[in-house]
PDB file of C-alpha atoms in Angstrom:
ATOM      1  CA  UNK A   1      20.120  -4.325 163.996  1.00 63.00           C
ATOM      2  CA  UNK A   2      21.559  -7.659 162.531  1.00 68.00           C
ATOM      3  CA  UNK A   3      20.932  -6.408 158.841  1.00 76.00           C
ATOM      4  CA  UNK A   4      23.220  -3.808 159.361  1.00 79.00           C
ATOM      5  CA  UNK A   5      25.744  -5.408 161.179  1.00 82.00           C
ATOM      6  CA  UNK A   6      25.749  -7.217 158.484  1.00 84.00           C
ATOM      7  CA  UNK A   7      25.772  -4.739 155.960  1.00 88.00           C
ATOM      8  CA  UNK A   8      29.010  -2.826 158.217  1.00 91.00           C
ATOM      9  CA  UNK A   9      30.839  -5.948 158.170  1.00 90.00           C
ATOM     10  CA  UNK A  10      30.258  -6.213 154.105  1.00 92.00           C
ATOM     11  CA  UNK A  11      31.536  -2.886 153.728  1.00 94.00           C
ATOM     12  CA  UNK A  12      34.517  -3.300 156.169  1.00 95.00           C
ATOM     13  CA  UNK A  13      35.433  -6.498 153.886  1.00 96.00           C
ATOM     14  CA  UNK A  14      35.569  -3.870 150.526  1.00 95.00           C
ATOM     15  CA  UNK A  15      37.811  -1.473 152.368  1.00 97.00           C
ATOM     16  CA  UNK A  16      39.867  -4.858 153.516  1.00 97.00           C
ATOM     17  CA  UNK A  17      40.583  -5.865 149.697  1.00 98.00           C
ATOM     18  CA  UNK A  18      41.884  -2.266 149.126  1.00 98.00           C
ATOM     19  CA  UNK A  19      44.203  -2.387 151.838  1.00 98.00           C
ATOM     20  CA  UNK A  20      45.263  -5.576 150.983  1.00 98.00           C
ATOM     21  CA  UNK A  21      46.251  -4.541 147.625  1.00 98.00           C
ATOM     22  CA  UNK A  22      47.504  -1.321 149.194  1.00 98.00           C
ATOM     23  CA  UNK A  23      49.503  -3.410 151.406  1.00 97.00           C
ATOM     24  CA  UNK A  24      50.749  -6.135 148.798  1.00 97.00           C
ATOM     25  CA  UNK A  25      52.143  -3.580 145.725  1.00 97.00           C
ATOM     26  CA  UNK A  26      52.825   0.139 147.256  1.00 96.00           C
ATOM     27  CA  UNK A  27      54.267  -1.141 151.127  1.00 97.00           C
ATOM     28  CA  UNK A  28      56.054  -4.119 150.112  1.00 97.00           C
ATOM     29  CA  UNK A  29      55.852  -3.729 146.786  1.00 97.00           C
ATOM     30  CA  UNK A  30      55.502  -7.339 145.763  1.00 98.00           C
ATOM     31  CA  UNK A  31      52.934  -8.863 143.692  1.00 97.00           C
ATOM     32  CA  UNK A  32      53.692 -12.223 145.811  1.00 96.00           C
ATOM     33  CA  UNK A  33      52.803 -10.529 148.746  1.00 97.00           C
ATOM     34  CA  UNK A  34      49.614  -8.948 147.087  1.00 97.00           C
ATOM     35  CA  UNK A  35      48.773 -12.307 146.142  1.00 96.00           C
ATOM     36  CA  UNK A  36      48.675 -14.100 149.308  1.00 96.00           C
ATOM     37  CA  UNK A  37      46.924 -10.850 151.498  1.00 97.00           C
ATOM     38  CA  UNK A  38      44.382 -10.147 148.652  1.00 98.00           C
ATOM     39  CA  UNK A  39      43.238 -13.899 146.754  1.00 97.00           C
ATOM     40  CA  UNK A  40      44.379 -16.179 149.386  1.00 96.00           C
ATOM     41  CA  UNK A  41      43.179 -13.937 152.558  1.00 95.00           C
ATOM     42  CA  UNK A  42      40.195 -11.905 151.279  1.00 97.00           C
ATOM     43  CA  UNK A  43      38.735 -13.447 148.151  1.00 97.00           C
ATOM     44  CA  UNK A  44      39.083 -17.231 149.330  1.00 94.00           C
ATOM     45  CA  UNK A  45      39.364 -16.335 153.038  1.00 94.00           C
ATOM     46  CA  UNK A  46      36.501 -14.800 153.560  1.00 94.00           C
ATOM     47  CA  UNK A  47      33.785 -16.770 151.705  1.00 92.00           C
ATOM     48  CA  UNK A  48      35.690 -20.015 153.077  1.00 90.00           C
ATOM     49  CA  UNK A  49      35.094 -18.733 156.501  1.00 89.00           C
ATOM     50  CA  UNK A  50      31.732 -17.327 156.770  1.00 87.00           C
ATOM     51  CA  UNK A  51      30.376 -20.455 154.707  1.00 82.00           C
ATOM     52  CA  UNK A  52      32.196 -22.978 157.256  1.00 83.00           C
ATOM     53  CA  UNK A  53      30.989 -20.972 160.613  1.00 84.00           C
ATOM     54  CA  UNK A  54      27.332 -20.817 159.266  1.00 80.00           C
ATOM     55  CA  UNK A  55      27.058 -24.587 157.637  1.00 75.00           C
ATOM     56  CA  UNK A  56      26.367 -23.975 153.936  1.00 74.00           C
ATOM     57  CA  UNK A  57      29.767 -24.931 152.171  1.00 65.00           C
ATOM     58  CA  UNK A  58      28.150 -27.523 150.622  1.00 71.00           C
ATOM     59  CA  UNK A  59      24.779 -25.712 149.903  1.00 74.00           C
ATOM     60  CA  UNK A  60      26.772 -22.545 147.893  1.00 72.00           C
ATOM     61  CA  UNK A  61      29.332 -24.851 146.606  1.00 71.00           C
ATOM     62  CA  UNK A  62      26.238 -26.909 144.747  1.00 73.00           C
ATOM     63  CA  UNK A  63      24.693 -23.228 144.047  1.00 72.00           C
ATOM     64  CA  UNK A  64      27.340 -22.020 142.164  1.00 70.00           C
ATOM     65  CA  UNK A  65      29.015 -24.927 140.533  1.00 76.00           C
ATOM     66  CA  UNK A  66      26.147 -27.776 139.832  1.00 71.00           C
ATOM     67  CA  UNK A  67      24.239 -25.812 137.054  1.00 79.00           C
ATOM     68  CA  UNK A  68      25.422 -25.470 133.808  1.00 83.00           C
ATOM     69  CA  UNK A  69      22.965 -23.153 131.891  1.00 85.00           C
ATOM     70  CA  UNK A  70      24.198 -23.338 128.085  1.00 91.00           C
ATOM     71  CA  UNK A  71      22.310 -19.577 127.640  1.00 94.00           C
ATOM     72  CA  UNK A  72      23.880 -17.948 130.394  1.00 94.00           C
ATOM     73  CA  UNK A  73      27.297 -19.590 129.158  1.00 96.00           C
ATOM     74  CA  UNK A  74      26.881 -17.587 126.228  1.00 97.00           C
ATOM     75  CA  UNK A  75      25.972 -14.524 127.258  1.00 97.00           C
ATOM     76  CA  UNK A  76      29.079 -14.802 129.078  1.00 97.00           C
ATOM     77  CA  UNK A  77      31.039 -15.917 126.356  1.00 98.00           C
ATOM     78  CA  UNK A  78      28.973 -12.358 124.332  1.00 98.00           C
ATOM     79  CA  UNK A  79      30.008 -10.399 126.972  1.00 98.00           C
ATOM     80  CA  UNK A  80      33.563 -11.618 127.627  1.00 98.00           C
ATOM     81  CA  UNK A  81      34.719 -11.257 123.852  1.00 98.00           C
ATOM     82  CA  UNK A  82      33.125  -7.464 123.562  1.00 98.00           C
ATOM     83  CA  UNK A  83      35.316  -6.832 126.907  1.00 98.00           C
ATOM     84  CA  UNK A  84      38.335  -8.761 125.445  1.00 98.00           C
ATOM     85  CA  UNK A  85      37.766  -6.378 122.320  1.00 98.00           C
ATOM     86  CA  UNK A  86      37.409  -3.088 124.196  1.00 97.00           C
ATOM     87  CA  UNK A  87      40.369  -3.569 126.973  1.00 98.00           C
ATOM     88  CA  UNK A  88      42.789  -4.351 124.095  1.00 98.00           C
ATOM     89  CA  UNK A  89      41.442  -1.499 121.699  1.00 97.00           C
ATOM     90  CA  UNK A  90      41.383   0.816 124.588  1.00 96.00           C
ATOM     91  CA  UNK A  91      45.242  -0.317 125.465  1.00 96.00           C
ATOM     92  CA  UNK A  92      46.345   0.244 122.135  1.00 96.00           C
ATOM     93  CA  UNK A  93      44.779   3.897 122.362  1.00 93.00           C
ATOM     94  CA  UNK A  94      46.404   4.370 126.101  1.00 93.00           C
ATOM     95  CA  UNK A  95      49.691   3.471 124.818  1.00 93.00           C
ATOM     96  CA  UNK A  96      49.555   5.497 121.507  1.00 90.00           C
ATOM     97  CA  UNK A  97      48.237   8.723 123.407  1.00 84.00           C
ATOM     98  CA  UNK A  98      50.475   9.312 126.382  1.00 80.00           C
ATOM     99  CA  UNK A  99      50.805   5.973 128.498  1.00 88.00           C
ATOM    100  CA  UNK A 100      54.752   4.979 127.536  1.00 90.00           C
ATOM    101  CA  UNK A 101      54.952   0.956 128.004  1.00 93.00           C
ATOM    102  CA  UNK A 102      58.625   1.433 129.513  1.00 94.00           C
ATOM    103  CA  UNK A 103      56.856   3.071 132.702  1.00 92.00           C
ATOM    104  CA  UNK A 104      54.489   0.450 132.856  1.00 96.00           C
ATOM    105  CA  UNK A 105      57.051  -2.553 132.672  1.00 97.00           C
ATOM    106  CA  UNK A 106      59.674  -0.821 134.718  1.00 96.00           C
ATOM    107  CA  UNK A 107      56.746  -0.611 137.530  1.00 97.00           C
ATOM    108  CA  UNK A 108      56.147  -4.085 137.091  1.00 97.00           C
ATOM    109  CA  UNK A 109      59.592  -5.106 137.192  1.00 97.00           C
ATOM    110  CA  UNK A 110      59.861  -3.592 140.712  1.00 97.00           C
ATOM    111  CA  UNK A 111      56.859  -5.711 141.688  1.00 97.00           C
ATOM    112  CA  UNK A 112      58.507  -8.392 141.097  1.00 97.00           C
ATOM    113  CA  UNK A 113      57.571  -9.233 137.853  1.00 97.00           C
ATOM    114  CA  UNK A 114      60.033 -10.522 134.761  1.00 94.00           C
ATOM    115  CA  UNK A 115      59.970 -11.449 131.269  1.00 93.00           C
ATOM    116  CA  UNK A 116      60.825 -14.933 133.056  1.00 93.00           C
ATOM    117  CA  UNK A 117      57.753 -14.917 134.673  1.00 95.00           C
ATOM    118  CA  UNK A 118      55.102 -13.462 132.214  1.00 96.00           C
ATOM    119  CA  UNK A 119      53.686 -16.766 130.798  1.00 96.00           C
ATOM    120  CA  UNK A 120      52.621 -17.914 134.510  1.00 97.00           C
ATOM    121  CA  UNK A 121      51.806 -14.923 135.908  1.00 97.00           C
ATOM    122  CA  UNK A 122      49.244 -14.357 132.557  1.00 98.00           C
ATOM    123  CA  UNK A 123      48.015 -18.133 133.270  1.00 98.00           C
ATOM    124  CA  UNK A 124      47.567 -17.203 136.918  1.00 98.00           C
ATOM    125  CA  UNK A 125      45.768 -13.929 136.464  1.00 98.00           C
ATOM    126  CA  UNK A 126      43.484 -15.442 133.375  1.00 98.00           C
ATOM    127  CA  UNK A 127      42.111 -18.525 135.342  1.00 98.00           C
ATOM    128  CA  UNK A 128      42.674 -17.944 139.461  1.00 97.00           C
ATOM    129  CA  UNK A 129      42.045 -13.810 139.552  1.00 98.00           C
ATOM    130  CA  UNK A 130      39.563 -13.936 137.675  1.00 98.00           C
ATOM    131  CA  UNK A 131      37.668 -16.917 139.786  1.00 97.00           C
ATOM    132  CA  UNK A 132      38.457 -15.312 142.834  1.00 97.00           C
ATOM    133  CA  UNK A 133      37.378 -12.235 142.033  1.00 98.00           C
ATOM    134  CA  UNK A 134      33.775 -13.966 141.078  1.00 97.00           C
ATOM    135  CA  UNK A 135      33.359 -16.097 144.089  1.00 94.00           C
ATOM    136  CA  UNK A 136      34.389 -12.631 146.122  1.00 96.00           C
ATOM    137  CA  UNK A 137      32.365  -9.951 144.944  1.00 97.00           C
ATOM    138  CA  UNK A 138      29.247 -11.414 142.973  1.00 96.00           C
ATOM    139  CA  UNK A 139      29.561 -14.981 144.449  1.00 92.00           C
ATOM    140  CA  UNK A 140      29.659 -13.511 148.038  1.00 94.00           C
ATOM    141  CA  UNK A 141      29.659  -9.742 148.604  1.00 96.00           C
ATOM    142  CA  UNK A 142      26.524  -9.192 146.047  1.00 96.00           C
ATOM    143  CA  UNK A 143      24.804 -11.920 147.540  1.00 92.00           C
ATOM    144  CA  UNK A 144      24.835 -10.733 151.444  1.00 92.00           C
ATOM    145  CA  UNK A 145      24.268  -7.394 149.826  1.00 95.00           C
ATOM    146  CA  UNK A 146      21.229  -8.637 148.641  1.00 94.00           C
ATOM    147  CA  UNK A 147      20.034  -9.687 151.590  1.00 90.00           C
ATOM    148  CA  UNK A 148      19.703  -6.275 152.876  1.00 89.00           C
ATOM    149  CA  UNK A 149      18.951  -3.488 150.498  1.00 94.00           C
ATOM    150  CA  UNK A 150      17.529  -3.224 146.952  1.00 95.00           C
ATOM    151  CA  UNK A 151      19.120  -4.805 143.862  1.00 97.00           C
ATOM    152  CA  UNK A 152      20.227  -1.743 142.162  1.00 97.00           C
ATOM    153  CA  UNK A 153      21.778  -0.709 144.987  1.00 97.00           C
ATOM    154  CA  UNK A 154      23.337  -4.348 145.861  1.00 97.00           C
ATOM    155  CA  UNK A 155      24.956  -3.448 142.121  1.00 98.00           C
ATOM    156  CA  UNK A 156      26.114  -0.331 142.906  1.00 98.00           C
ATOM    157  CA  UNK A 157      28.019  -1.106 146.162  1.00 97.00           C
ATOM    158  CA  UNK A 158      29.791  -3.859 145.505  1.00 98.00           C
ATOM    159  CA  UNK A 159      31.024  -2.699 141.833  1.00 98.00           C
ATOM    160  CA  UNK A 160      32.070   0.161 144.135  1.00 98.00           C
ATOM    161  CA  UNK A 161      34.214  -1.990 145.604  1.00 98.00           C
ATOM    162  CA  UNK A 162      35.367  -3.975 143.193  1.00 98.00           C
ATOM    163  CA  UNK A 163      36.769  -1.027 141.263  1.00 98.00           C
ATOM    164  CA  UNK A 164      38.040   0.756 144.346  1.00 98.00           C
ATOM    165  CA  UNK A 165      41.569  -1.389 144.751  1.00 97.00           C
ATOM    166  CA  UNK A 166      41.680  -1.543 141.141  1.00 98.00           C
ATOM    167  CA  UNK A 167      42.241   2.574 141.398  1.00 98.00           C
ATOM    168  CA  UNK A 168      45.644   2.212 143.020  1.00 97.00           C
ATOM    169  CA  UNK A 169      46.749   0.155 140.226  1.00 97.00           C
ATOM    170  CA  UNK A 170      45.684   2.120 137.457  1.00 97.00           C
ATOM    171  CA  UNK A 171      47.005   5.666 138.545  1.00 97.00           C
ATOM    172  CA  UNK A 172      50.636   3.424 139.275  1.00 97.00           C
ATOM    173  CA  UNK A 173      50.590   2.657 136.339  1.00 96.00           C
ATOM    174  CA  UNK A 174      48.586   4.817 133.592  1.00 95.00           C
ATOM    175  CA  UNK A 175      48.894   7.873 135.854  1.00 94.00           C
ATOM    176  CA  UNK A 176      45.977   9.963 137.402  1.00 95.00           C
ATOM    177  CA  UNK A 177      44.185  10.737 135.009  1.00 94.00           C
ATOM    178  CA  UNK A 178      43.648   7.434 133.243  1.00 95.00           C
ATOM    179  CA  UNK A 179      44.178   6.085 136.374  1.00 96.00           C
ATOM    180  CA  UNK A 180      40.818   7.518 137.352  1.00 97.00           C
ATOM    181  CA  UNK A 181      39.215   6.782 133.435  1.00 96.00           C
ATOM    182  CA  UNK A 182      40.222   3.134 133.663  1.00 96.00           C
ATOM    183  CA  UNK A 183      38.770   2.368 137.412  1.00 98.00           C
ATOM    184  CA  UNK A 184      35.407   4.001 136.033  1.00 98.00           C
ATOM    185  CA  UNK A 185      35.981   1.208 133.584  1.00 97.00           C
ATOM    186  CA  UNK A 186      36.215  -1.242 135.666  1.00 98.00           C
ATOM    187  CA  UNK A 187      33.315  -0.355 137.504  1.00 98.00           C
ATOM    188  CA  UNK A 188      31.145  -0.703 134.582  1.00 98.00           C
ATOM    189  CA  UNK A 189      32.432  -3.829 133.816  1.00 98.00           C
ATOM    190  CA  UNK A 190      31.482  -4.799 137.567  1.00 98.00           C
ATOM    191  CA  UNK A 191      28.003  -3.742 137.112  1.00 98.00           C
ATOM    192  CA  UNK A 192      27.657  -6.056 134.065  1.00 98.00           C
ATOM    193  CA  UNK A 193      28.823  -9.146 135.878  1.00 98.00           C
ATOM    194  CA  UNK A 194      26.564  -8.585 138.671  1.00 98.00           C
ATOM    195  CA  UNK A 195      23.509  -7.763 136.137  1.00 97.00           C
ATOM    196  CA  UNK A 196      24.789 -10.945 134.765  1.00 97.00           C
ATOM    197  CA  UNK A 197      24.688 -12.707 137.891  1.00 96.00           C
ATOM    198  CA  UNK A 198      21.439 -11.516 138.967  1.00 95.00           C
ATOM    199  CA  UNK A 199      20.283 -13.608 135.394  1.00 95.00           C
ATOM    200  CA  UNK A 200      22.471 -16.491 135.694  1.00 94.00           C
ATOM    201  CA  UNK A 201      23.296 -17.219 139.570  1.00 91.00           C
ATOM    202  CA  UNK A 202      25.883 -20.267 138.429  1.00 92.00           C
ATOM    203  CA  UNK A 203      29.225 -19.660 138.665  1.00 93.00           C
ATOM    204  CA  UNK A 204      29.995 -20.318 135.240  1.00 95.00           C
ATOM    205  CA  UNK A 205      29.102 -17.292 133.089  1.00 96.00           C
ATOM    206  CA  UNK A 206      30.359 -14.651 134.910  1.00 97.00           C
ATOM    207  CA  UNK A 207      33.695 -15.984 135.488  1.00 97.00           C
ATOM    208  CA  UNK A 208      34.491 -16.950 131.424  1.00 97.00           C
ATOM    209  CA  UNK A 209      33.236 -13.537 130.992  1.00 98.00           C
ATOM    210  CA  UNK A 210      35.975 -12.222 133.491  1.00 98.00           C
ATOM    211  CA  UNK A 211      38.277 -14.940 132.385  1.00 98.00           C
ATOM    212  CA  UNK A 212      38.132 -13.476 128.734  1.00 98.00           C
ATOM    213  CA  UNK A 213      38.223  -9.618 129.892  1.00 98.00           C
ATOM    214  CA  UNK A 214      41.500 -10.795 132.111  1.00 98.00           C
ATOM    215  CA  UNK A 215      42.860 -12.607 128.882  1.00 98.00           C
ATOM    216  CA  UNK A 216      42.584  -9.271 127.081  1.00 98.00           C
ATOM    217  CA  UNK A 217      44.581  -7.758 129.540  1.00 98.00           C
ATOM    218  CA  UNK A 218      47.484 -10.453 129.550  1.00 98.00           C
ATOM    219  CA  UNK A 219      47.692 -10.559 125.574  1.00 98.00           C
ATOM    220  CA  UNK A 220      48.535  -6.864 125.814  1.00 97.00           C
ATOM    221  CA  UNK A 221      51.114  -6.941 129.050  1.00 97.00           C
ATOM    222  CA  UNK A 222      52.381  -9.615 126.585  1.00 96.00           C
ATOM    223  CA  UNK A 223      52.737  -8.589 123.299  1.00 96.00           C
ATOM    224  CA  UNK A 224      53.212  -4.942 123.931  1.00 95.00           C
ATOM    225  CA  UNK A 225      54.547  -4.335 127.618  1.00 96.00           C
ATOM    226  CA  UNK A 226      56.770  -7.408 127.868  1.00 94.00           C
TER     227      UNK A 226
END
């Protein structure tokens, strides 16, 4: 009965990080406000709480952050350029075959974001979304998951997740049919980190490989949106 409790409460935290996105860009249409409901309330919240209630800050901290392993470094590195290589390849097709960048900006632009603001905005999605969304879905979710049911399955849920809130921002702004092509993306990109993490449990080499795959992603909103 308490495995799945726990397991309902996991999957009641993956609907939460869809509402909060939801929420933050479509009601208030504010990438502030998505901000502070989706990394500050679900991906730090969260972990932050259930790690104070139970007594293992410390313990997960030194988990994730105290071993350096140079080979799982660079198979994150491997995988983060290949990702950096396909989201920027795979831009330049979406924008050449039916994607126009003017909808894309003028989307943005009503989220709150200007050519004023690109430079942090890229810094801030490069190095803090791309930590948070470690520590939340293969630095906590996967885990619990994994306390429960079968890897594969583990894998399977939580890139579930992961990719679900990322399918309101895609058909926003691609439309719903790459809408739909890019959040399958994205959760085959989540299924790599978490094979990754099941290989490497620090910290370290799944995030630079997110890190890069975000930095892909700003050098395009960059060069050709903004």
């Amino acid at each position: 009965m308490k495995r799945k409790r726990s397991l309902l409460l996991l999957i009641c935290y993956g609907f939460l990080a869809t509402l909060a996105v939801f929420y933050g860009l479509l009601e208030m249409q504010s990438l502030f406000v998505t901000f502070l409901s989706f990394h500050l309330l679900v991906c730090l919240g969260i972990p932050l709480l259930h790690a104070l209630w139970e007594g293992e800050l410390r313990t997960r901290w030194r988990l994730a952050w105290e071993t350096f392993d140079k080979s799982g470094m660079a198979y994150g590195v491997l995988l983060g350029v290949f990702l950096f290589t396909a989201i920027v390849a795979g831009m330049w097709l979406l924008l050449h075959h039916g994607v126009q960048e003017e909808r894309i900006r003028f989307t943005l632009e009503r989220w709150g974001l200007t050519s004023a603001w690109i430079g942090w905005f890229a810094l801030y999605t490069v190095i803090v979304n791309s930590l948070l969304e470690e520590l939340l879905w293969r630095g906590f979710v996967l885990q619990r998951l994994l306390r429960g049911v079968r890897r594969p399955t583990a894998i399977i849920v939580s890139s579930f997740f992961f990719a679900l809130y990322h399918l309101i921002v895609g058909v926003v702004l691609f439309g719903l049919q790459w809408g739909i092509a890019v959040t399958a993306l994205v959760f085959g990109a989540g299924v790599l980190w978490a094979w990754l993490k099941g290989c490497f449990p620090s910290a370290y080499p799944t995030w630079i490989s997110h890190l890069l795959a975000d930095l892909g992603l700003m050098v395009v909103l960059v060069v050709w949106i903004f």
